[in-house]
């Protein structure tokens, strides 16, 4: 018999870079080099997805990234970030600095099982819940007016208590992640038969949307799934990243045309030159010498923008080798040098068009046109269902939601619009007062995207404008 020899692989080979270069990840927090921001420098052995994990650590702390330079063309990853806190100041809190060092330092070894969940654009600082105490359910599909309210009511009917929920609506698609527990025991729901029943019931609600015709270009992918945590198979996925993934799965990038590069840049009669210059443009070019595809993004700056674009490219299986990020005067410029995971650049116009559409959708998902309502009330079973029902009965639809429970209090933040396109009516406040009792309410016309003068005038916000100014904390308590 002939002997067969196999090459020997030293089990410590993967640790060789660490032996040669020292620790596999170095994080430096520099408050001396720049007058107006803190510089975060990261040197690490490279791996796929590391950039996203680093950016996620920074955005989890609500830090603003004003500039960034990335290089990872070999086995080593080098990053520089110029960051400020949510108040526009340098980082001085030692707890925040230690979290950055520890959080980024562990991305090399783990998938960040202890990462804090993000709560985008919320005015409160929630205490993070223990995920083992809840069951996570994901819902996605074609959106329609009042759908989030119907899903909330369905969960209440199924004797599920919603502890936390996050929902996005974009291009007639909806994605929602909810943490639920049993209504009576406040423990995770583990019975497989009951979980299957919950999934079936919620999927039925999602599929109540009229079946699309071939010309609507909308997928029939309405479904609800439960799991131990986001992503399944024990993987820990950031909540907002999972919402991006769910939106991508229902192809929200194929929705109605938006302010993209394909639209003319000439300002309309109702649009100023400045607003016209703020339109999102995404372009992709080829760099034949190095075999890269170069992605250029110009758009209005906002918090978490870099996370959204890096998240999308990573989930589409592209590797970012170099990048340059800059924001100036409320405008953001991003340039990425990428290849597909298989090492190839984009070779077809069809592939480029798909990446452009997906990036445009990722940039737009957080941008909400409507009135922002922030509500605080004593928590009780079915409260979310009651609040959203009152909104729906008064002709308002929820286009984005962030729901959190803090002890005995329920903290809800909603973006709402009128279902028929009319101005938001003040009368629904009286309905909430009568049906839900004492509740603290904050109202903001928090539209980020430029809109026409007619759409930007909301009677609801206008009527409360002078009342809000009377209170330094901008809160109105209804008794």
Coordinates of C-alpha atoms in Angstrom, one line a residue:
X1 CA 0.0 0.0 0.0
X2 CA 1.3 3.4 -0.9
X3 CA 1.7 5.9 1.9
X4 CA -0.1 9.2 1.5
X5 CA 1.5 12.3 3.0
X6 CA -0.4 15.4 4.0
X7 CA 1.2 18.8 4.6
X8 CA 1.5 19.7 8.3
X9 CA -0.2 22.9 9.6
X10 CA 1.0 24.3 12.8
X11 CA -2.1 24.9 15.0
X12 CA -0.4 28.1 16.2
X13 CA 0.1 29.4 12.7
X14 CA -2.9 31.8 13.0
X15 CA -1.2 33.4 16.0
X16 CA 2.0 34.1 14.1
X17 CA 1.1 37.8 13.3
X18 CA 0.6 38.3 17.0
X19 CA 4.0 36.8 17.8
X20 CA 5.7 39.1 15.3
X21 CA 3.7 42.3 15.7
X22 CA 2.6 42.0 19.3
X23 CA -1.2 42.1 20.3
X24 CA -3.6 41.5 17.4
X25 CA -5.5 44.7 18.1
X26 CA -4.2 48.1 19.3
X27 CA -6.7 50.9 20.0
X28 CA -5.4 54.4 20.7
X29 CA -7.7 57.3 21.9
X30 CA -6.0 60.6 21.1
X31 CA -7.5 63.8 22.5
X32 CA -4.4 66.0 21.9
X33 CA -3.9 66.0 18.1
X34 CA -7.2 67.7 17.1
X35 CA -8.9 70.7 18.8
X36 CA -12.5 69.8 18.0
X37 CA -12.7 66.0 18.0
X38 CA -11.2 62.8 19.4
X39 CA -9.0 60.7 17.1
X40 CA -9.5 56.9 17.5
X41 CA -6.8 54.8 15.8
X42 CA -7.2 51.1 15.3
X43 CA -4.4 48.7 14.2
X44 CA -5.4 45.0 14.0
X45 CA -4.9 41.8 12.2
X46 CA -7.6 41.9 9.4
X47 CA -10.7 39.8 9.0
X48 CA -13.8 40.1 7.0
X49 CA -16.4 42.3 8.7
X50 CA -14.0 43.9 11.1
X51 CA -14.6 47.4 9.8
X52 CA -18.3 47.0 10.4
X53 CA -17.7 45.8 14.0
X54 CA -15.5 48.7 14.8
X55 CA -18.0 51.2 13.3
X56 CA -20.7 49.5 15.2
X57 CA -18.9 50.0 18.5
X58 CA -18.6 53.7 17.9
X59 CA -22.2 54.2 16.7
X60 CA -23.6 52.1 19.6
X61 CA -22.3 55.0 21.8
X62 CA -24.1 57.6 19.6
X63 CA -20.7 59.0 18.4
X64 CA -20.6 61.1 15.3
X65 CA -17.9 60.1 12.8
X66 CA -16.8 63.2 10.9
X67 CA -13.8 61.8 9.1
X68 CA -12.3 58.4 8.6
X69 CA -9.4 56.8 6.7
X70 CA -9.3 53.0 6.2
X71 CA -6.6 50.8 4.8
X72 CA -6.6 47.0 4.9
X73 CA -5.1 45.8 1.7
X74 CA -3.1 43.1 3.3
X75 CA -3.3 41.1 6.6
X76 CA -3.2 44.2 8.7
X77 CA -6.1 46.6 9.3
X78 CA -5.4 50.3 10.0
X79 CA -8.2 52.7 10.7
X80 CA -8.4 56.4 11.8
X81 CA -11.7 57.9 13.0
X82 CA -12.4 61.5 14.0
X83 CA -15.3 61.3 16.4
X84 CA -17.5 63.5 18.7
X85 CA -20.1 62.7 21.2
X86 CA -23.8 63.4 20.7
X87 CA -23.3 67.0 21.9
X88 CA -20.5 67.7 19.5
X89 CA -17.7 67.5 22.0
X90 CA -14.6 65.5 22.5
X91 CA -14.7 62.3 24.4
X92 CA -13.9 63.0 28.1
X93 CA -15.9 60.3 29.9
X94 CA -13.4 57.6 30.9
X95 CA -16.1 55.0 30.9
X96 CA -16.8 55.7 27.2
X97 CA -13.1 55.6 26.4
X98 CA -12.7 52.3 28.2
X99 CA -15.7 50.8 26.4
X100 CA -14.3 51.8 23.0
X101 CA -10.9 50.1 23.9
X102 CA -12.5 47.0 25.3
X103 CA -15.3 46.8 22.6
X104 CA -13.0 47.2 19.6
X105 CA -10.3 45.0 21.3
X106 CA -12.7 42.1 21.6
X107 CA -13.9 42.2 18.0
X108 CA -10.9 40.3 16.9
X109 CA -11.8 37.3 19.1
X110 CA -15.6 37.2 19.3
X111 CA -18.7 38.3 17.5
X112 CA -19.4 40.8 20.3
X113 CA -22.0 38.7 22.2
X114 CA -22.0 41.4 24.9
X115 CA -22.5 44.3 22.6
X116 CA -25.0 46.9 23.6
X117 CA -28.1 47.1 21.3
X118 CA -28.6 50.4 19.5
X119 CA -31.6 52.7 19.9
X120 CA -31.5 55.1 17.0
X121 CA -32.5 58.7 17.5
X122 CA -34.2 58.1 20.9
X123 CA -34.2 60.9 23.5
X124 CA -33.7 58.6 26.4
X125 CA -30.9 56.2 27.4
X126 CA -32.5 52.8 28.0
X127 CA -31.0 50.2 30.2
X128 CA -30.3 47.2 28.0
X129 CA -32.4 44.2 28.7
X130 CA -31.2 40.7 29.2
X131 CA -32.0 39.0 25.9
X132 CA -32.3 35.6 27.6
X133 CA -35.4 36.8 29.4
X134 CA -37.3 37.4 26.1
X135 CA -38.2 35.7 22.9
X136 CA -37.2 37.6 19.7
X137 CA -39.5 37.7 16.7
X138 CA -38.8 39.2 13.3
X139 CA -41.4 40.4 10.9
X140 CA -41.0 41.6 7.4
X141 CA -43.1 42.1 4.3
X142 CA -45.1 44.6 2.2
X143 CA -46.3 47.5 4.3
X144 CA -49.7 49.1 4.3
X145 CA -51.3 51.9 6.4
X146 CA -51.9 50.7 10.0
X147 CA -49.9 47.4 9.6
X148 CA -47.7 48.1 12.7
X149 CA -50.9 48.7 14.7
X150 CA -52.4 45.4 13.4
X151 CA -49.3 43.5 14.4
X152 CA -49.3 45.0 17.9
X153 CA -52.9 44.0 18.3
X154 CA -52.2 40.5 17.1
X155 CA -49.4 40.1 19.7
X156 CA -51.8 41.3 22.4
X157 CA -54.5 38.8 21.3
X158 CA -51.8 36.1 21.5
X159 CA -51.1 37.0 25.1
X160 CA -47.7 38.3 24.3
X161 CA -46.2 41.2 26.2
X162 CA -44.0 43.5 23.9
X163 CA -41.0 44.4 26.0
X164 CA -39.1 46.1 23.2
X165 CA -39.6 46.7 19.5
X166 CA -38.0 48.4 16.6
X167 CA -39.7 48.9 13.2
X168 CA -38.7 50.5 9.9
X169 CA -40.9 51.3 6.9
X170 CA -39.4 52.2 3.5
X171 CA -40.7 52.0 -0.1
X172 CA -43.8 50.1 1.0
X173 CA -41.9 47.5 2.9
X174 CA -41.9 46.9 6.7
X175 CA -39.3 45.3 8.9
X176 CA -39.8 44.8 12.6
X177 CA -37.8 43.2 15.4
X178 CA -39.7 42.7 18.7
X179 CA -38.8 41.2 22.1
X180 CA -41.7 39.5 23.7
X181 CA -42.5 37.5 26.8
X182 CA -45.5 35.6 28.1
X183 CA -48.2 37.9 29.3
X184 CA -48.9 36.1 32.6
X185 CA -45.4 34.8 33.6
X186 CA -43.2 37.5 31.9
X187 CA -40.8 34.7 30.9
X188 CA -39.6 33.7 27.4
X189 CA -42.0 31.7 25.2
X190 CA -40.4 28.3 24.6
X191 CA -43.2 26.0 23.7
X192 CA -42.6 25.1 20.0
X193 CA -46.3 24.7 19.3
X194 CA -47.1 28.1 20.7
X195 CA -44.2 29.7 18.8
X196 CA -45.4 28.1 15.6
X197 CA -48.9 29.4 16.3
X198 CA -47.6 32.9 16.9
X199 CA -45.6 32.8 13.6
X200 CA -48.6 31.6 11.6
X201 CA -50.9 34.2 13.1
X202 CA -48.5 37.1 12.4
X203 CA -47.7 35.8 8.9
X204 CA -51.4 35.8 8.2
X205 CA -51.7 39.5 9.3
X206 CA -48.7 40.4 7.1
X207 CA -50.1 38.6 4.1
X208 CA -53.5 40.3 4.3
X209 CA -52.0 42.9 1.9
X210 CA -53.5 42.7 -1.5
X211 CA -51.5 40.3 -3.7
X212 CA -49.2 42.4 -6.0
X213 CA -49.6 42.3 -9.7
X214 CA -46.6 41.5 -11.9
X215 CA -46.3 45.3 -12.7
X216 CA -46.0 46.3 -9.0
X217 CA -42.6 44.7 -8.7
X218 CA -43.3 43.9 -5.0
X219 CA -42.3 40.5 -3.6
X220 CA -44.7 38.3 -1.8
X221 CA -42.3 37.6 1.1
X222 CA -44.4 38.4 4.1
X223 CA -43.3 36.3 7.1
X224 CA -42.7 36.2 10.9
X225 CA -39.9 34.2 12.5
X226 CA -39.0 33.6 16.1
X227 CA -35.5 32.7 17.4
X228 CA -33.2 32.7 20.4
X229 CA -31.7 36.0 19.1
X230 CA -31.3 37.9 15.9
X231 CA -29.8 36.0 13.1
X232 CA -30.4 32.5 14.5
X233 CA -27.9 29.7 15.1
X234 CA -26.7 31.5 18.3
X235 CA -25.3 34.4 16.3
X236 CA -25.6 37.8 17.8
X237 CA -26.5 40.5 15.3
X238 CA -26.9 44.2 16.0
X239 CA -30.6 45.1 15.9
X240 CA -30.2 47.8 13.3
X241 CA -28.1 45.6 11.2
X242 CA -30.8 43.0 11.3
X243 CA -33.4 45.6 10.2
X244 CA -31.2 46.4 7.3
X245 CA -30.9 42.7 6.4
X246 CA -34.7 42.2 6.7
X247 CA -35.3 45.2 4.4
X248 CA -32.8 43.9 1.9
X249 CA -34.6 40.5 2.0
X250 CA -37.9 42.1 1.0
X251 CA -36.2 44.1 -1.7
X252 CA -37.1 47.6 -0.5
X253 CA -34.5 48.9 -2.9
X254 CA -36.9 48.0 -5.7
X255 CA -39.6 50.4 -4.4
X256 CA -40.7 53.7 -5.9
X257 CA -37.9 55.9 -7.4
X258 CA -36.3 58.3 -4.9
X259 CA -33.8 61.1 -4.9
X260 CA -31.0 59.2 -6.6
X261 CA -28.3 59.8 -9.0
X262 CA -30.6 58.8 -11.8
X263 CA -32.8 61.9 -11.2
X264 CA -32.0 65.3 -12.8
X265 CA -30.1 67.7 -10.6
X266 CA -32.0 70.8 -11.8
X267 CA -33.9 72.3 -8.9
X268 CA -37.7 72.3 -9.2
X269 CA -39.9 75.4 -8.6
X270 CA -40.6 74.3 -5.0
X271 CA -36.9 73.4 -4.3
X272 CA -34.0 75.6 -3.4
X273 CA -30.6 75.3 -5.0
X274 CA -29.2 74.2 -1.6
X275 CA -31.8 71.4 -1.3
X276 CA -31.1 70.3 -4.9
X277 CA -27.5 70.0 -4.0
X278 CA -28.3 67.7 -1.1
X279 CA -29.7 64.9 -3.2
X280 CA -28.2 61.5 -2.7
X281 CA -25.8 60.4 -5.5
X282 CA -24.1 57.0 -5.7
X283 CA -21.6 56.2 -8.4
X284 CA -19.4 53.2 -9.1
X285 CA -16.3 53.3 -11.2
X286 CA -13.6 50.7 -12.0
X287 CA -10.0 50.8 -11.0
X288 CA -8.4 48.4 -13.5
X289 CA -4.9 48.7 -12.2
X290 CA -5.7 47.4 -8.7
X291 CA -8.8 45.4 -9.5
X292 CA -11.1 47.5 -7.3
X293 CA -14.6 48.9 -7.8
X294 CA -14.7 52.4 -6.5
X295 CA -18.0 53.5 -4.8
X296 CA -18.6 57.2 -4.4
X297 CA -21.4 58.4 -2.2
X298 CA -22.5 62.1 -1.8
X299 CA -25.5 62.9 0.4
X300 CA -26.8 64.9 3.3
X301 CA -24.9 64.0 6.5
X302 CA -26.6 62.5 9.4
X303 CA -25.9 60.2 12.4
X304 CA -25.1 56.6 11.7
X305 CA -24.6 57.2 8.0
X306 CA -21.2 55.3 7.8
X307 CA -22.7 52.4 9.7
X308 CA -25.5 52.1 7.2
X309 CA -23.3 52.1 4.2
X310 CA -20.6 49.8 5.6
X311 CA -23.3 47.5 6.9
X312 CA -24.9 47.2 3.4
X313 CA -21.7 46.6 1.6
X314 CA -20.6 43.9 4.1
X315 CA -24.0 42.1 4.0
X316 CA -23.8 42.1 0.2
X317 CA -20.6 40.2 0.5
X318 CA -18.2 43.0 -0.5
X319 CA -14.8 43.5 1.2
X320 CA -13.7 47.1 1.9
X321 CA -10.0 47.5 1.3
X322 CA -9.6 51.3 1.5
X323 CA -12.0 54.1 2.3
X324 CA -12.1 57.8 2.9
X325 CA -15.0 59.5 4.8
X326 CA -15.5 63.2 5.2
X327 CA -18.4 65.5 6.3
X328 CA -18.5 69.2 5.8
X329 CA -21.3 71.7 6.1
X330 CA -23.9 69.1 6.6
X331 CA -22.9 67.1 3.6
X332 CA -21.1 63.7 3.5
X333 CA -18.6 62.3 1.1
X334 CA -17.7 58.6 1.2
X335 CA -15.4 56.7 -1.1
X336 CA -14.9 52.9 -0.8
X337 CA -12.5 50.7 -2.7
X338 CA -14.1 47.3 -2.7
X339 CA -14.0 43.8 -4.2
X340 CA -16.5 40.9 -3.9
X341 CA -15.7 38.3 -1.3
X342 CA -14.4 36.1 -4.2
X343 CA -11.8 38.7 -4.9
X344 CA -13.4 40.0 -8.1
X345 CA -14.5 43.6 -8.9
X346 CA -17.9 44.3 -10.2
X347 CA -18.0 43.2 -13.8
X348 CA -21.5 44.0 -15.1
X349 CA -23.6 47.1 -15.2
X350 CA -26.4 45.0 -13.7
X351 CA -24.4 44.3 -10.6
X352 CA -23.4 48.0 -10.3
X353 CA -27.0 49.1 -10.6
X354 CA -28.1 46.7 -7.8
X355 CA -25.3 47.9 -5.4
X356 CA -26.3 51.5 -6.2
X357 CA -30.0 50.9 -5.4
X358 CA -29.2 49.0 -2.2
X359 CA -26.9 51.8 -0.9
X360 CA -29.5 54.4 -1.8
X361 CA -32.1 52.4 0.1
X362 CA -29.8 52.0 3.1
X363 CA -29.2 55.7 3.3
X364 CA -32.9 56.5 3.0
X365 CA -34.3 54.0 5.5
X366 CA -33.6 56.1 8.6
X367 CA -34.9 59.3 6.9
X368 CA -38.5 59.8 8.0
X369 CA -41.0 62.4 6.8
X370 CA -43.6 63.0 9.5
X371 CA -44.3 64.0 13.0
X372 CA -42.3 62.4 15.8
X373 CA -44.2 61.5 18.9
X374 CA -42.3 60.5 22.1
X375 CA -44.6 59.0 24.7
X376 CA -44.0 57.9 28.3
X377 CA -46.6 56.1 30.4
X378 CA -47.0 53.5 33.1
X379 CA -46.3 50.2 31.5
X380 CA -49.1 47.6 31.2
X381 CA -49.9 44.7 29.1
X382 CA -51.5 45.8 25.8
X383 CA -50.3 49.4 26.0
X384 CA -48.5 49.3 22.7
X385 CA -51.6 47.9 21.0
X386 CA -53.8 50.6 22.5
X387 CA -51.5 53.4 21.6
X388 CA -51.2 52.3 18.0
X389 CA -54.9 51.6 17.7
X390 CA -55.7 55.1 18.7
X391 CA -53.3 56.5 16.2
X392 CA -54.8 54.2 13.5
X393 CA -58.4 55.1 14.3
X394 CA -57.4 58.8 14.0
X395 CA -56.0 58.2 10.5
X396 CA -52.3 58.1 11.5
X397 CA -49.9 55.4 10.4
X398 CA -46.6 54.5 12.0
X399 CA -43.7 54.7 9.6
X400 CA -41.0 54.0 12.3
X401 CA -41.1 52.9 15.9
X402 CA -38.7 52.4 18.8
X403 CA -40.4 50.9 21.9
X404 CA -38.6 50.3 25.2
X405 CA -39.6 49.3 28.7
X406 CA -37.7 50.9 31.6
X407 CA -38.8 49.5 34.9
X408 CA -42.5 50.4 35.3
X409 CA -42.4 52.9 32.5
X410 CA -43.0 52.3 28.7
X411 CA -41.0 54.7 26.5
X412 CA -42.3 54.9 22.9
X413 CA -41.0 56.9 20.0
X414 CA -43.0 57.0 16.7
X415 CA -42.8 58.7 13.4
X416 CA -46.4 59.1 12.1
X417 CA -48.0 60.3 9.0
X418 CA -51.6 60.9 7.9
X419 CA -52.9 57.9 5.9
X420 CA -54.6 60.1 3.3
X421 CA -51.7 62.6 3.0
X422 CA -53.5 65.4 4.9
X423 CA -52.2 67.4 7.8
X424 CA -52.0 65.7 11.1
X425 CA -55.0 66.4 13.3
X426 CA -54.8 67.6 16.9
X427 CA -58.0 65.8 17.9
X428 CA -56.3 62.4 18.3
X429 CA -54.6 63.8 21.4
X430 CA -58.0 63.9 23.1
X431 CA -58.6 60.3 22.1
X432 CA -55.4 59.3 23.8
X433 CA -56.3 61.2 26.9
X434 CA -59.7 59.6 27.2
X435 CA -58.7 56.0 26.4
X436 CA -55.2 55.7 28.0
X437 CA -55.2 58.0 31.0
X438 CA -52.1 59.9 32.1
X439 CA -49.4 60.0 29.5
X440 CA -46.4 62.3 28.8
X441 CA -46.1 63.4 25.2
X442 CA -43.4 65.2 23.3
X443 CA -44.0 66.3 19.7
X444 CA -41.4 67.2 17.1
X445 CA -41.6 68.0 13.4
X446 CA -38.4 65.9 13.0
X447 CA -38.4 65.6 9.2
X448 CA -34.8 65.2 8.0
X449 CA -35.3 65.0 4.3
X450 CA -36.2 68.2 2.5
X451 CA -39.8 68.3 1.5
X452 CA -42.1 70.6 -0.3
X453 CA -43.6 73.5 1.7
X454 CA -47.0 71.9 1.7
X455 CA -45.9 68.6 3.1
X456 CA -43.7 70.3 5.8
X457 CA -46.6 72.2 7.4
X458 CA -48.3 70.0 10.0
X459 CA -51.2 71.5 11.9
X460 CA -50.6 69.2 14.8
X461 CA -47.1 70.5 15.4
X462 CA -48.1 74.1 14.6
X463 CA -50.9 74.1 17.3
X464 CA -48.5 72.9 19.9
X465 CA -45.6 75.1 19.0
X466 CA -46.3 77.9 21.4
X467 CA -47.4 75.5 24.2
X468 CA -44.2 73.6 24.0
X469 CA -42.1 76.8 24.4
X470 CA -43.7 77.3 27.8
X471 CA -42.0 74.3 29.1
X472 CA -38.2 74.1 29.3
X473 CA -38.2 70.4 29.0
X474 CA -40.6 70.4 26.0
X475 CA -43.0 67.9 27.6
X476 CA -46.8 68.1 27.7
X477 CA -48.5 66.0 30.3
X478 CA -52.1 65.0 29.6
X479 CA -54.1 64.2 32.7

